[in-house]
mmCIF file of C-alpha atoms and ligand atoms in Angstrom:
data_model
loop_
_atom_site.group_PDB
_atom_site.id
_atom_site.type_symbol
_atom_site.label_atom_id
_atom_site.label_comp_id
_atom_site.label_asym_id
_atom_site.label_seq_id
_atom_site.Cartn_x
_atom_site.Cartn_y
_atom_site.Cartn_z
ATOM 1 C CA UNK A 1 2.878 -7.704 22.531
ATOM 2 C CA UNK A 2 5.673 -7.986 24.883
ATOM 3 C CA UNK A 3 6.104 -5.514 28.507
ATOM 4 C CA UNK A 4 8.943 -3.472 28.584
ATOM 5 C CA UNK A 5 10.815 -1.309 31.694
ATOM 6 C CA UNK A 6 10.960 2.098 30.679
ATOM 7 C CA UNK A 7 10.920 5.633 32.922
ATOM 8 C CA UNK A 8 8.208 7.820 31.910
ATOM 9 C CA UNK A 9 6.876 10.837 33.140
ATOM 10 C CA UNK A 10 3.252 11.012 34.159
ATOM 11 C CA UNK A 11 2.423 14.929 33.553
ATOM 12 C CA UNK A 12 4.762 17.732 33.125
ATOM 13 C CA UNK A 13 5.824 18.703 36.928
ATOM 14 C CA UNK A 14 6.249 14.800 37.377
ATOM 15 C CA UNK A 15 9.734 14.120 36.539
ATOM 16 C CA UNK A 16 10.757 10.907 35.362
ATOM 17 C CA UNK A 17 9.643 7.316 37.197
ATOM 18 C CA UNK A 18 10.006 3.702 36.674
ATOM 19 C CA UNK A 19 7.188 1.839 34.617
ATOM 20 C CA UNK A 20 6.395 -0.433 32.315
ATOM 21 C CA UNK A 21 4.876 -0.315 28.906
ATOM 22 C CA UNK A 22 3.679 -2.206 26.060
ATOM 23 C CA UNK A 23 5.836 -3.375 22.441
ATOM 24 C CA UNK A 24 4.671 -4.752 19.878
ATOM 25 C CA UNK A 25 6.042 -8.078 18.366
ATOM 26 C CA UNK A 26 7.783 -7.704 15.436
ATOM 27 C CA UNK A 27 5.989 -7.595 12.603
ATOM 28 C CA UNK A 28 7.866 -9.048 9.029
ATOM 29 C CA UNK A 29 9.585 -5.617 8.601
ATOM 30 C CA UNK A 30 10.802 -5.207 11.887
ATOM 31 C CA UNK A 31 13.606 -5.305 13.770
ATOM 32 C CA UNK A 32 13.516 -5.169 18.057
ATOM 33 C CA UNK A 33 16.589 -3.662 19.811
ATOM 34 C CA UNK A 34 17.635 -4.411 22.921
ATOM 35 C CA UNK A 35 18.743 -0.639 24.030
ATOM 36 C CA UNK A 36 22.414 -0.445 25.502
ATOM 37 C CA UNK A 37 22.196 3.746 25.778
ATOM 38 C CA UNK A 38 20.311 6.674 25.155
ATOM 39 C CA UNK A 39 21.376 10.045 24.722
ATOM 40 C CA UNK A 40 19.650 12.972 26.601
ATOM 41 C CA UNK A 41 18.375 15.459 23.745
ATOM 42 C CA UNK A 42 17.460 18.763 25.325
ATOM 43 C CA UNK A 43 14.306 18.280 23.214
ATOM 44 C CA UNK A 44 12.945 15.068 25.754
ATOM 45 C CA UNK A 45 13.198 18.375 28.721
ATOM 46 C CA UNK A 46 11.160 20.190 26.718
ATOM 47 C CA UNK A 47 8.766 17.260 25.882
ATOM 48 C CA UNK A 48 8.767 15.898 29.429
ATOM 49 C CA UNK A 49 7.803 19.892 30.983
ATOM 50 C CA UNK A 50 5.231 20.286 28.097
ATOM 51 C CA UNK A 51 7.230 23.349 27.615
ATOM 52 C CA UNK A 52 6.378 23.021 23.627
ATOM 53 C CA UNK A 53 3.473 24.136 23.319
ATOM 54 C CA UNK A 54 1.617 21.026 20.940
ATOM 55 C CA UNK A 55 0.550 19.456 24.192
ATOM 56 C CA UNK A 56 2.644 16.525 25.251
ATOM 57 C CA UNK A 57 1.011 13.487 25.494
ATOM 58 C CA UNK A 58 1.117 11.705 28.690
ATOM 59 C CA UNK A 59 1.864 9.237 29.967
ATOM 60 C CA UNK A 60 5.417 9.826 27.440
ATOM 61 C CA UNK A 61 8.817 7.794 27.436
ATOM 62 C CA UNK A 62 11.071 10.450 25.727
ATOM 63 C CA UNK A 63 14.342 9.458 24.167
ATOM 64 C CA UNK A 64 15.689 9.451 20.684
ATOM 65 C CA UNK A 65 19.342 8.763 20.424
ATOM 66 C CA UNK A 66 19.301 4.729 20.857
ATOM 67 C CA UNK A 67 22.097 2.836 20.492
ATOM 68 C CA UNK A 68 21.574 -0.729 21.132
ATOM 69 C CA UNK A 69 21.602 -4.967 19.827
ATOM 70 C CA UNK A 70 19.776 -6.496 17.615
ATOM 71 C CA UNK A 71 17.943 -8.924 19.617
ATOM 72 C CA UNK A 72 14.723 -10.374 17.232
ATOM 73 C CA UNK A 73 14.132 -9.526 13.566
ATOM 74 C CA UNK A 74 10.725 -10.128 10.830
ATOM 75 C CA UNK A 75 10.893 -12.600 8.702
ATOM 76 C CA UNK A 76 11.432 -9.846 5.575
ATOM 77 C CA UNK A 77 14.325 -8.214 7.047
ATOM 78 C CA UNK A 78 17.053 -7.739 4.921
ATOM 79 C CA UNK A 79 19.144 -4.557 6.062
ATOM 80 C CA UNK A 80 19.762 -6.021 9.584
ATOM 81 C CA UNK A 81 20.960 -9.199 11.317
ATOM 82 C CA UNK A 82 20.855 -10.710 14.752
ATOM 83 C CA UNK A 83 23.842 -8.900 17.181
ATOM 84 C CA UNK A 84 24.297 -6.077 14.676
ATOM 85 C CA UNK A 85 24.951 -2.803 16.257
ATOM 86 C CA UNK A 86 22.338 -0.408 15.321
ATOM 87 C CA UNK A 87 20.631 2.898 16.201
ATOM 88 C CA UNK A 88 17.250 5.001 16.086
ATOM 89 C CA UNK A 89 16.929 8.100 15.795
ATOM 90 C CA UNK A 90 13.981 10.907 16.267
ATOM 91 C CA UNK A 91 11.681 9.107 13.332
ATOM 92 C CA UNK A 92 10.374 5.644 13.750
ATOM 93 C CA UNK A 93 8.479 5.546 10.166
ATOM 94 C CA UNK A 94 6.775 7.737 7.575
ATOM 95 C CA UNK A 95 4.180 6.970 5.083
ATOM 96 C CA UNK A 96 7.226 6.069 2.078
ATOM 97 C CA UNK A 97 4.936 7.287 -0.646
ATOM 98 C CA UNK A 98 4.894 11.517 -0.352
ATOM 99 C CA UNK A 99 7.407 13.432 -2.575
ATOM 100 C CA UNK A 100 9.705 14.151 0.546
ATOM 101 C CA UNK A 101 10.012 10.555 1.208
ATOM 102 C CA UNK A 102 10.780 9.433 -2.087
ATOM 103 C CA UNK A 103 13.539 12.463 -1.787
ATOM 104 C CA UNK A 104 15.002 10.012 1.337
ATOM 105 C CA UNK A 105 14.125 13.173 3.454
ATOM 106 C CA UNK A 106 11.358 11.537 5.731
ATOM 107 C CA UNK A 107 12.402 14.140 7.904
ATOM 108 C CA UNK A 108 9.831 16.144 6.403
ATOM 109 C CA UNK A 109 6.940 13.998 5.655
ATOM 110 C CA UNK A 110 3.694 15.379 6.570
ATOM 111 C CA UNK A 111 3.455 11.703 8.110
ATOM 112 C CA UNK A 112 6.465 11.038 9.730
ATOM 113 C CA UNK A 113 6.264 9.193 12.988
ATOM 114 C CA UNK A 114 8.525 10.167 16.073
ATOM 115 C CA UNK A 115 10.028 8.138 18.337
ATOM 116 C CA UNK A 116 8.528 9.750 20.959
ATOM 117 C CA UNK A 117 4.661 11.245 21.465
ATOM 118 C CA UNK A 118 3.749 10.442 17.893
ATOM 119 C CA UNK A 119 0.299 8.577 17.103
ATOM 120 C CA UNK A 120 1.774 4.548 17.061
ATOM 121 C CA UNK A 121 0.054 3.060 14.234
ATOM 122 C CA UNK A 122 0.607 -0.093 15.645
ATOM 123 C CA UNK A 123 -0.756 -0.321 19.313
ATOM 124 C CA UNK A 124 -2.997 2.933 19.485
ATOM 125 C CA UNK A 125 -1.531 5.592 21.963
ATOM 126 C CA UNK A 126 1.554 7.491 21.411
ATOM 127 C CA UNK A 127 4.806 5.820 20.476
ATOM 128 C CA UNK A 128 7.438 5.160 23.547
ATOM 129 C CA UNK A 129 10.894 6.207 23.145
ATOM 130 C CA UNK A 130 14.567 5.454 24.040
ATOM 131 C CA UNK A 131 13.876 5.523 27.784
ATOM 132 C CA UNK A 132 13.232 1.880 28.070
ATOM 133 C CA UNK A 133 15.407 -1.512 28.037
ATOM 134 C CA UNK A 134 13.863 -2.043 24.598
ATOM 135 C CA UNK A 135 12.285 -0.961 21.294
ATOM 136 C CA UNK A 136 10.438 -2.168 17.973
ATOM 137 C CA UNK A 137 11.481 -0.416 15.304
ATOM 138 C CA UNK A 138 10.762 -0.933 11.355
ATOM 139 C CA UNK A 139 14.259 -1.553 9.111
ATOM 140 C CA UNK A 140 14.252 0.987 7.262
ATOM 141 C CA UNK A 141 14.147 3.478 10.261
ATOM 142 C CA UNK A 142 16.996 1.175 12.209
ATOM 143 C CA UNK A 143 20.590 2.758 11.269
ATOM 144 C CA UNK A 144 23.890 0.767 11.401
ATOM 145 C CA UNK A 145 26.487 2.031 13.801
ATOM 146 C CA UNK A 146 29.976 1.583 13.136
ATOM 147 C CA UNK A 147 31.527 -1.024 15.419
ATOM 148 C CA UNK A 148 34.795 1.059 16.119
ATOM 149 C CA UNK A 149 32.706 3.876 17.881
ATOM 150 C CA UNK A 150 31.849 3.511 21.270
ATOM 151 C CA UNK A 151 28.212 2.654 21.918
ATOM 152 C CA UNK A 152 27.623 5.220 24.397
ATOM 153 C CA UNK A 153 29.125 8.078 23.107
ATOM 154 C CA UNK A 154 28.062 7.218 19.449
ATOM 155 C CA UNK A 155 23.852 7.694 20.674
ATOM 156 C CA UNK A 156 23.988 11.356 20.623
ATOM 157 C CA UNK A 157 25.316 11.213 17.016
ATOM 158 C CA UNK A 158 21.988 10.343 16.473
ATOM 159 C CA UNK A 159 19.966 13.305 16.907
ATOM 160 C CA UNK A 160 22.879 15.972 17.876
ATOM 161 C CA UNK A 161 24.925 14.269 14.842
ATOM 162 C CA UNK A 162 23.040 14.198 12.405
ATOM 163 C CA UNK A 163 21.052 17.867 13.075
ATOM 164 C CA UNK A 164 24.780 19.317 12.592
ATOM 165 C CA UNK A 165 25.623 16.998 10.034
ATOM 166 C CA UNK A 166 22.742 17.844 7.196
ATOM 167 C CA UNK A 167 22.925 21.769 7.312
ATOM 168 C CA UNK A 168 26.830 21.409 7.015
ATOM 169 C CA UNK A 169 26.300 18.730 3.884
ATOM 170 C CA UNK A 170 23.041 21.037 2.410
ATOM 171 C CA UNK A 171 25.219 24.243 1.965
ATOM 172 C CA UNK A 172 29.019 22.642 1.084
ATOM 173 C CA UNK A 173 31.249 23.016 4.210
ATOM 174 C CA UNK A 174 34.461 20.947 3.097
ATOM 175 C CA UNK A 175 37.963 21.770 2.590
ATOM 176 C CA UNK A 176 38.291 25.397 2.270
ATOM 177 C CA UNK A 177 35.450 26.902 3.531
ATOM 178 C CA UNK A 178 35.791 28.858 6.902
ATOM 179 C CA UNK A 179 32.835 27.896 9.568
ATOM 180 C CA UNK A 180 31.466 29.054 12.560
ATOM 181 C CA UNK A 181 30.114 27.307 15.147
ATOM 182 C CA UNK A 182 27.707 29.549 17.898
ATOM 183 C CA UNK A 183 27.895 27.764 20.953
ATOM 184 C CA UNK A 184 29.608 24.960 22.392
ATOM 185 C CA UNK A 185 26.832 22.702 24.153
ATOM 186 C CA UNK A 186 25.321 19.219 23.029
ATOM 187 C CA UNK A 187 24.659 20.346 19.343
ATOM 188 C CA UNK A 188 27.678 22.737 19.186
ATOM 189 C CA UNK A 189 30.467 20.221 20.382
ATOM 190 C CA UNK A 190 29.458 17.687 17.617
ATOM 191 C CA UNK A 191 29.105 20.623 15.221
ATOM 192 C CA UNK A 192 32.967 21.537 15.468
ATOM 193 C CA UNK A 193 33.853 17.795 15.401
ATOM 194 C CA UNK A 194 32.076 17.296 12.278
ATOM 195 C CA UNK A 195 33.010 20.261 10.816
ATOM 196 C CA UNK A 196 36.557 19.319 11.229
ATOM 197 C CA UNK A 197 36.487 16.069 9.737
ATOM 198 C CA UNK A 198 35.186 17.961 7.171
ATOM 199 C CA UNK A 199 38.561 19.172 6.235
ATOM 200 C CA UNK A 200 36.755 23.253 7.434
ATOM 201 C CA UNK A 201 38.799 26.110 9.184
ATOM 202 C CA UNK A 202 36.779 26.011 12.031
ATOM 203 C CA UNK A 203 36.161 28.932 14.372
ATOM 204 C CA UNK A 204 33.709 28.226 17.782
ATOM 205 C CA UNK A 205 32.346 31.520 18.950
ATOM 206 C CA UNK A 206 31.829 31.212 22.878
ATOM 207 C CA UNK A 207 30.398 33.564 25.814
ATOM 208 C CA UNK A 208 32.792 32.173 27.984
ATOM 209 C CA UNK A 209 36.403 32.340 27.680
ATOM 210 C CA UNK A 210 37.192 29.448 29.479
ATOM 211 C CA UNK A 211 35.505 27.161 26.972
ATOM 212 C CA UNK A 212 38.143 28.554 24.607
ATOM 213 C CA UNK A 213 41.033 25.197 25.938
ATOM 214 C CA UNK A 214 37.825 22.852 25.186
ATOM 215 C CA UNK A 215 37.162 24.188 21.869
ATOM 216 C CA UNK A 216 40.864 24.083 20.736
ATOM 217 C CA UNK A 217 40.549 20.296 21.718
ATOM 218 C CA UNK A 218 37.235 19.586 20.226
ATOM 219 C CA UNK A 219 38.795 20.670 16.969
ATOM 220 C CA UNK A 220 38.444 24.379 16.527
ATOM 221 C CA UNK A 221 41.145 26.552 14.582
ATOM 222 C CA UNK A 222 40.420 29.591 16.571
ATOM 223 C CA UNK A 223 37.997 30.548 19.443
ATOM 224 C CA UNK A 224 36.694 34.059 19.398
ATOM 225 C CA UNK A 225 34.392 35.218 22.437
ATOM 226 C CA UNK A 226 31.417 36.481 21.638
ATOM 227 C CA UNK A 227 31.112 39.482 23.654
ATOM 228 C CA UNK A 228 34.517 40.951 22.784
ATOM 229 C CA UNK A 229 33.544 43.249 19.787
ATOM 230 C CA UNK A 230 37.116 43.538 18.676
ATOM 231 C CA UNK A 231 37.378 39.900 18.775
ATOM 232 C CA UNK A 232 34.450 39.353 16.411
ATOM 233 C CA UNK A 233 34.809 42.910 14.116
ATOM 234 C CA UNK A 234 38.344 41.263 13.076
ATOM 235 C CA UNK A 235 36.133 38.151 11.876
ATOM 236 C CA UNK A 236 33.513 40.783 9.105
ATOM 237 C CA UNK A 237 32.573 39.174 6.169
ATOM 238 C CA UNK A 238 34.719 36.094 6.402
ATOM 239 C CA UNK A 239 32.791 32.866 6.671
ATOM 240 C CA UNK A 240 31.022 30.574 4.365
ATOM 241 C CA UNK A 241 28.575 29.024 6.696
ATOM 242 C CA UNK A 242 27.823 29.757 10.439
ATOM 243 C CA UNK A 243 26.130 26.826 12.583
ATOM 244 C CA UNK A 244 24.366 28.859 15.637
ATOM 245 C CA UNK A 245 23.385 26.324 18.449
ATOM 246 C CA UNK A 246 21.875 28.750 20.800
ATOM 247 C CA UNK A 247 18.600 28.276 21.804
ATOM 248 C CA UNK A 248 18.448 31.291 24.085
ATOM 249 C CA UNK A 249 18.008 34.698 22.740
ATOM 250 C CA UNK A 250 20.667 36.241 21.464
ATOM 251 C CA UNK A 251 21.913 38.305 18.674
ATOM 252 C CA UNK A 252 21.990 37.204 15.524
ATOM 253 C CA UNK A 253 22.837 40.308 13.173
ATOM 254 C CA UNK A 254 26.430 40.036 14.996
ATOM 255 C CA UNK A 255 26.876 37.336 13.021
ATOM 256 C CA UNK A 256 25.160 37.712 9.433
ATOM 257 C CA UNK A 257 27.571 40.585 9.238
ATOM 258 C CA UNK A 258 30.501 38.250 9.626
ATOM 259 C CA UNK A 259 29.222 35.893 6.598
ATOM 260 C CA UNK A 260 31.040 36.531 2.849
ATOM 261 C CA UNK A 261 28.886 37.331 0.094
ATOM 262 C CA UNK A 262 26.231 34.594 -0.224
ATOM 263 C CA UNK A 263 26.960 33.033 2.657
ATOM 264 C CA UNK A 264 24.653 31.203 4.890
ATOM 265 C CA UNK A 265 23.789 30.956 8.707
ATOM 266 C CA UNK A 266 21.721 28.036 9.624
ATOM 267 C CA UNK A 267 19.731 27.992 12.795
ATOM 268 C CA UNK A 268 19.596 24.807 14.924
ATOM 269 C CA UNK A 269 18.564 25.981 18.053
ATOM 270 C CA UNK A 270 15.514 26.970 18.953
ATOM 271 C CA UNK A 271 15.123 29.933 21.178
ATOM 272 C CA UNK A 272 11.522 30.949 22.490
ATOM 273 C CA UNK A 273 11.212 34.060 21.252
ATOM 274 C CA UNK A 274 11.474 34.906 17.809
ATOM 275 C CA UNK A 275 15.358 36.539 16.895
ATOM 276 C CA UNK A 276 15.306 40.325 15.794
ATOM 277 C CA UNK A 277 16.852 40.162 12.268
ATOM 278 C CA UNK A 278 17.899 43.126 10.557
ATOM 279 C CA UNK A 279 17.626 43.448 7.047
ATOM 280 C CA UNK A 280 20.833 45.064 5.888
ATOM 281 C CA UNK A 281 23.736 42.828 6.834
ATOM 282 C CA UNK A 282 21.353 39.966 4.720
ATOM 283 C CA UNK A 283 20.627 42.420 1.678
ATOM 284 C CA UNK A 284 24.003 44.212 1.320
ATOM 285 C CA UNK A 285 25.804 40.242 1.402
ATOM 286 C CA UNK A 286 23.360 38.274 -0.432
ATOM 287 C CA UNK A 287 23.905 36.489 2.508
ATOM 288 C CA UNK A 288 20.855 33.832 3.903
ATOM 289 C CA UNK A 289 19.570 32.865 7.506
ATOM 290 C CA UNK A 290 17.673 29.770 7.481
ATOM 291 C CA UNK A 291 17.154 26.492 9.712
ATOM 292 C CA UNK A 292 17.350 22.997 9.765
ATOM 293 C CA UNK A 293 15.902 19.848 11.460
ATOM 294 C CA UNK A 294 17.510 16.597 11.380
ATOM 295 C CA UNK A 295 18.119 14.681 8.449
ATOM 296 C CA UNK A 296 16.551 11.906 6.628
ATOM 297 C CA UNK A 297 18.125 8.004 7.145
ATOM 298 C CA UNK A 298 20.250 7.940 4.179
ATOM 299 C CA UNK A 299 21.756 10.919 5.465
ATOM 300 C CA UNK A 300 21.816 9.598 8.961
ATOM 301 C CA UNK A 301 23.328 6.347 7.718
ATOM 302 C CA UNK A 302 26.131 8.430 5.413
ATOM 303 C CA UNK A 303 26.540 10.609 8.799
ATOM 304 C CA UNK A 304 27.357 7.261 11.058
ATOM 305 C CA UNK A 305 29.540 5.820 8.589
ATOM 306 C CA UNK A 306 31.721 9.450 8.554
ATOM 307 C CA UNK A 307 31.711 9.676 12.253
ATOM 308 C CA UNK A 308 33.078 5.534 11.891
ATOM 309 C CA UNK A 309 35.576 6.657 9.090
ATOM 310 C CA UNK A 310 36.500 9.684 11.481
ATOM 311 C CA UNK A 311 36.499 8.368 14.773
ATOM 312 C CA UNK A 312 33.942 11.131 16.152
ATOM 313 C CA UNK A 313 31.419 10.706 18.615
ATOM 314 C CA UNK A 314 30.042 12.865 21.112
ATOM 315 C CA UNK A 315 31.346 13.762 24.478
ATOM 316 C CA UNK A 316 29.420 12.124 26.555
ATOM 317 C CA UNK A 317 28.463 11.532 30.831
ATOM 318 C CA UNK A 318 27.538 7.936 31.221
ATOM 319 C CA UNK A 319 24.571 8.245 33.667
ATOM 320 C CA UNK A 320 22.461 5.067 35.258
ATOM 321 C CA UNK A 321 18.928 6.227 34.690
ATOM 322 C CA UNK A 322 17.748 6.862 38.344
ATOM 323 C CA UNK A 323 19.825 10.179 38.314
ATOM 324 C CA UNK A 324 17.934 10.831 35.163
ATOM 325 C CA UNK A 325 15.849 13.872 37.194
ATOM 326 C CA UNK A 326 18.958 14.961 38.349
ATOM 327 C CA UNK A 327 20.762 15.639 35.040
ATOM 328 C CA UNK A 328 17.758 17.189 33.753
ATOM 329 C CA UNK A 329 18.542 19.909 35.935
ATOM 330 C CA UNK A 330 21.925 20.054 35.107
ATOM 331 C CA UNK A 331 20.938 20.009 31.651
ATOM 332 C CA UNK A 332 19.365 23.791 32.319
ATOM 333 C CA UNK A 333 22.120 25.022 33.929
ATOM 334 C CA UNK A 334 24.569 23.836 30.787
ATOM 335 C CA UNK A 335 26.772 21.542 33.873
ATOM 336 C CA UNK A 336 27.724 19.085 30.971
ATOM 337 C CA UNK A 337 30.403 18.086 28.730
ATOM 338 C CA UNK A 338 28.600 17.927 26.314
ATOM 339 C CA UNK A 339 25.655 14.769 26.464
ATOM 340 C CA UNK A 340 24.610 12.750 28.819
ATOM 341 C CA UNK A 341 24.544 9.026 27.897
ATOM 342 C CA UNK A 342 21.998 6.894 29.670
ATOM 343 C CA UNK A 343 23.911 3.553 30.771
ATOM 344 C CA UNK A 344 20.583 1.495 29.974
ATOM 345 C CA UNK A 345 21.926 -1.625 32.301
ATOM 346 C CA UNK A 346 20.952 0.441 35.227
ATOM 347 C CA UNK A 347 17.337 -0.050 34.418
ATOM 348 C CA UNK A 348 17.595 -3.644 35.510
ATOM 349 C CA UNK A 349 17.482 -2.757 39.075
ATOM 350 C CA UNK A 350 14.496 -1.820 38.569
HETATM 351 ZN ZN1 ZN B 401 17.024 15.494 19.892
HETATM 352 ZN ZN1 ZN B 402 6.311 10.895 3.334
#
């Protein structure tokens, strides 16, 4: 076992302080990271405030889009070499042996381990996450980043990637196919990216007009805002997939109505409450509404390597991790374009 800096929180009105916690050695399948930058996941707020519901563990160490070094590996490693670049996302290991995992979607494994506030098998307690200047993380859950993309603004692509990345592989979106993206925040802004290097005809539905510039740059064919009804009647039955990022409440039949026969609108974001659906605009269209999580690590490698081949990564605020409090905050009032990127040098001065 090794100490490590890290920030965690201590209970859920805490916020975010310096400590230090425990890693594990590396065991023959592992591989430790030194961590270069995390990505700030709206999902570590959540965590940090207990604001969830499951009952976060304390003390915790959120983070889940690492990008980092290679800095020690197990004598059976195979997959990854001193210096590599590499990443971890939101699952640290699984049990391998259910039907889901030999699928290569550990995503849903009844015993998938996060990074974060998961049981660690290894040391007892809950698992740490990205906060910290380092991490011990089995191969098979260590991705490759692409060494064209830059470090910091590839981290997001790790949870924000690939969560827009699997529901737009699952139901087709390629050349051809017309797709909406609902809201143009942290998932949303990766969304049209992807989308777009997806060969799609993209079209970002906004509340605010002024985003409309942004989206147009981001890669979006056409902005529509939301709360013009013209705007969005002239869009009926017209798209093959909708992505809808919001995770405040909002209104969801205004878009299954603009979906073509069987098409689908996939649900990333999580509001609190649950969405009023109605049944006709589903029925009439054979049309679906359904969600998605992330994706497994095949599909998170295959993601990284299109974002390489592509040249996408997120849009990202490099932050030192003492105003990590700070952009919380800003976090709930949606005052970012689009991710914050923790600049995990700054944790030195600690
Ligand atoms: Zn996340
Ligand atoms: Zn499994």
């Amino acid at each position: 076992m090794y100490q490590a800096k890290a920030y965690s929180a201590a209970a859920a009105q805490s916020g975010l302080a310096p400590a230090t916690i425990t890693r594990r050695d590396p065991t023959e399948h592992d591989v430790q990271i030194e961590i270069l930058f995390c990505g700030i996941c709206h999902s570590d707020l959540h965590m940090v405030r207990n604001e969830w519901g499951g009952g976060t563990p304390y003390p915790i160490v959120p983070g889940h889009e690492i990008v980092g070094r290679v800095t020690k590996i197990g004598a059976e490693v195979t997959k990854h070499k001193l210096g590599d670049l590499v990443g971890v996302g939101c699952m640290v290991d699984s049990d391998r042996t259910c039907p889901d995992c030999k699928a290569g979607l550990e995503q849903f494994c009844p015993n998938e381990v996060l990074t974060y506030a998961s049981p660690d098998r290894h040391l007892g307690g809950f698992t740490y996450g990205g906060y910290s200047e380092s991490i011990v993380v089995d191969e098979h859950f260590v991705l490759s980043v692409p060494s064209n993309l830059t470090p910091a603004a590839a981290a997001p692509l790790l949870c924000a990637g690939i969560t827009t990345y699997s529901p737009m592989r699952h139901w087709g979106v390629g050349k051809g196919k017309k797709v909406g993206v609902v809201g143009l925040g942290g998932l949303g802004h990766v969304g049209v990216k992807l989308a777009h290097g997806f060969g799609a005809h993209v079209v970002v539905f906004t509340t605010s007009a002024n985003k409309k510039d942004d989206a147009l740059r981001l890669g979006a064919d056409e902005v529509v805002v939301s709360k013009n009804a013209d705007e969005m009647r002239k869009q009926a039955g017209s798209f093959d997939f909708i992505l809808d990022t919001v995770a405040a409440d909002h209104d969801i039949n205004a878009y299954l109505d603009l979906l073509r026969r069987d098409g689908n609108l996939t649900l990333v974001g999580a509001p609190p409450k649950p969405l009023a659906v109605a049944a006709f605009p589903l029925i009439l269209g054979r049309r679906s509404l359904s969600g998605s999580p992330i994706g497994g690590i095949a599909e998170t490698q295959e993601m990284l390597d299109f974002c390489g081949k592509h040249n996408i990564t997120a849009d990202v605020e490099v932050i030192p991790i003492q105003k990590v409090n700070e952009a919380y905050e800003r976090l709930l009032s949606s005052k970012v374009k689009y991710r914050f990127s923790i600049d995990m040098a700054s944790l030195k001065a600690e």
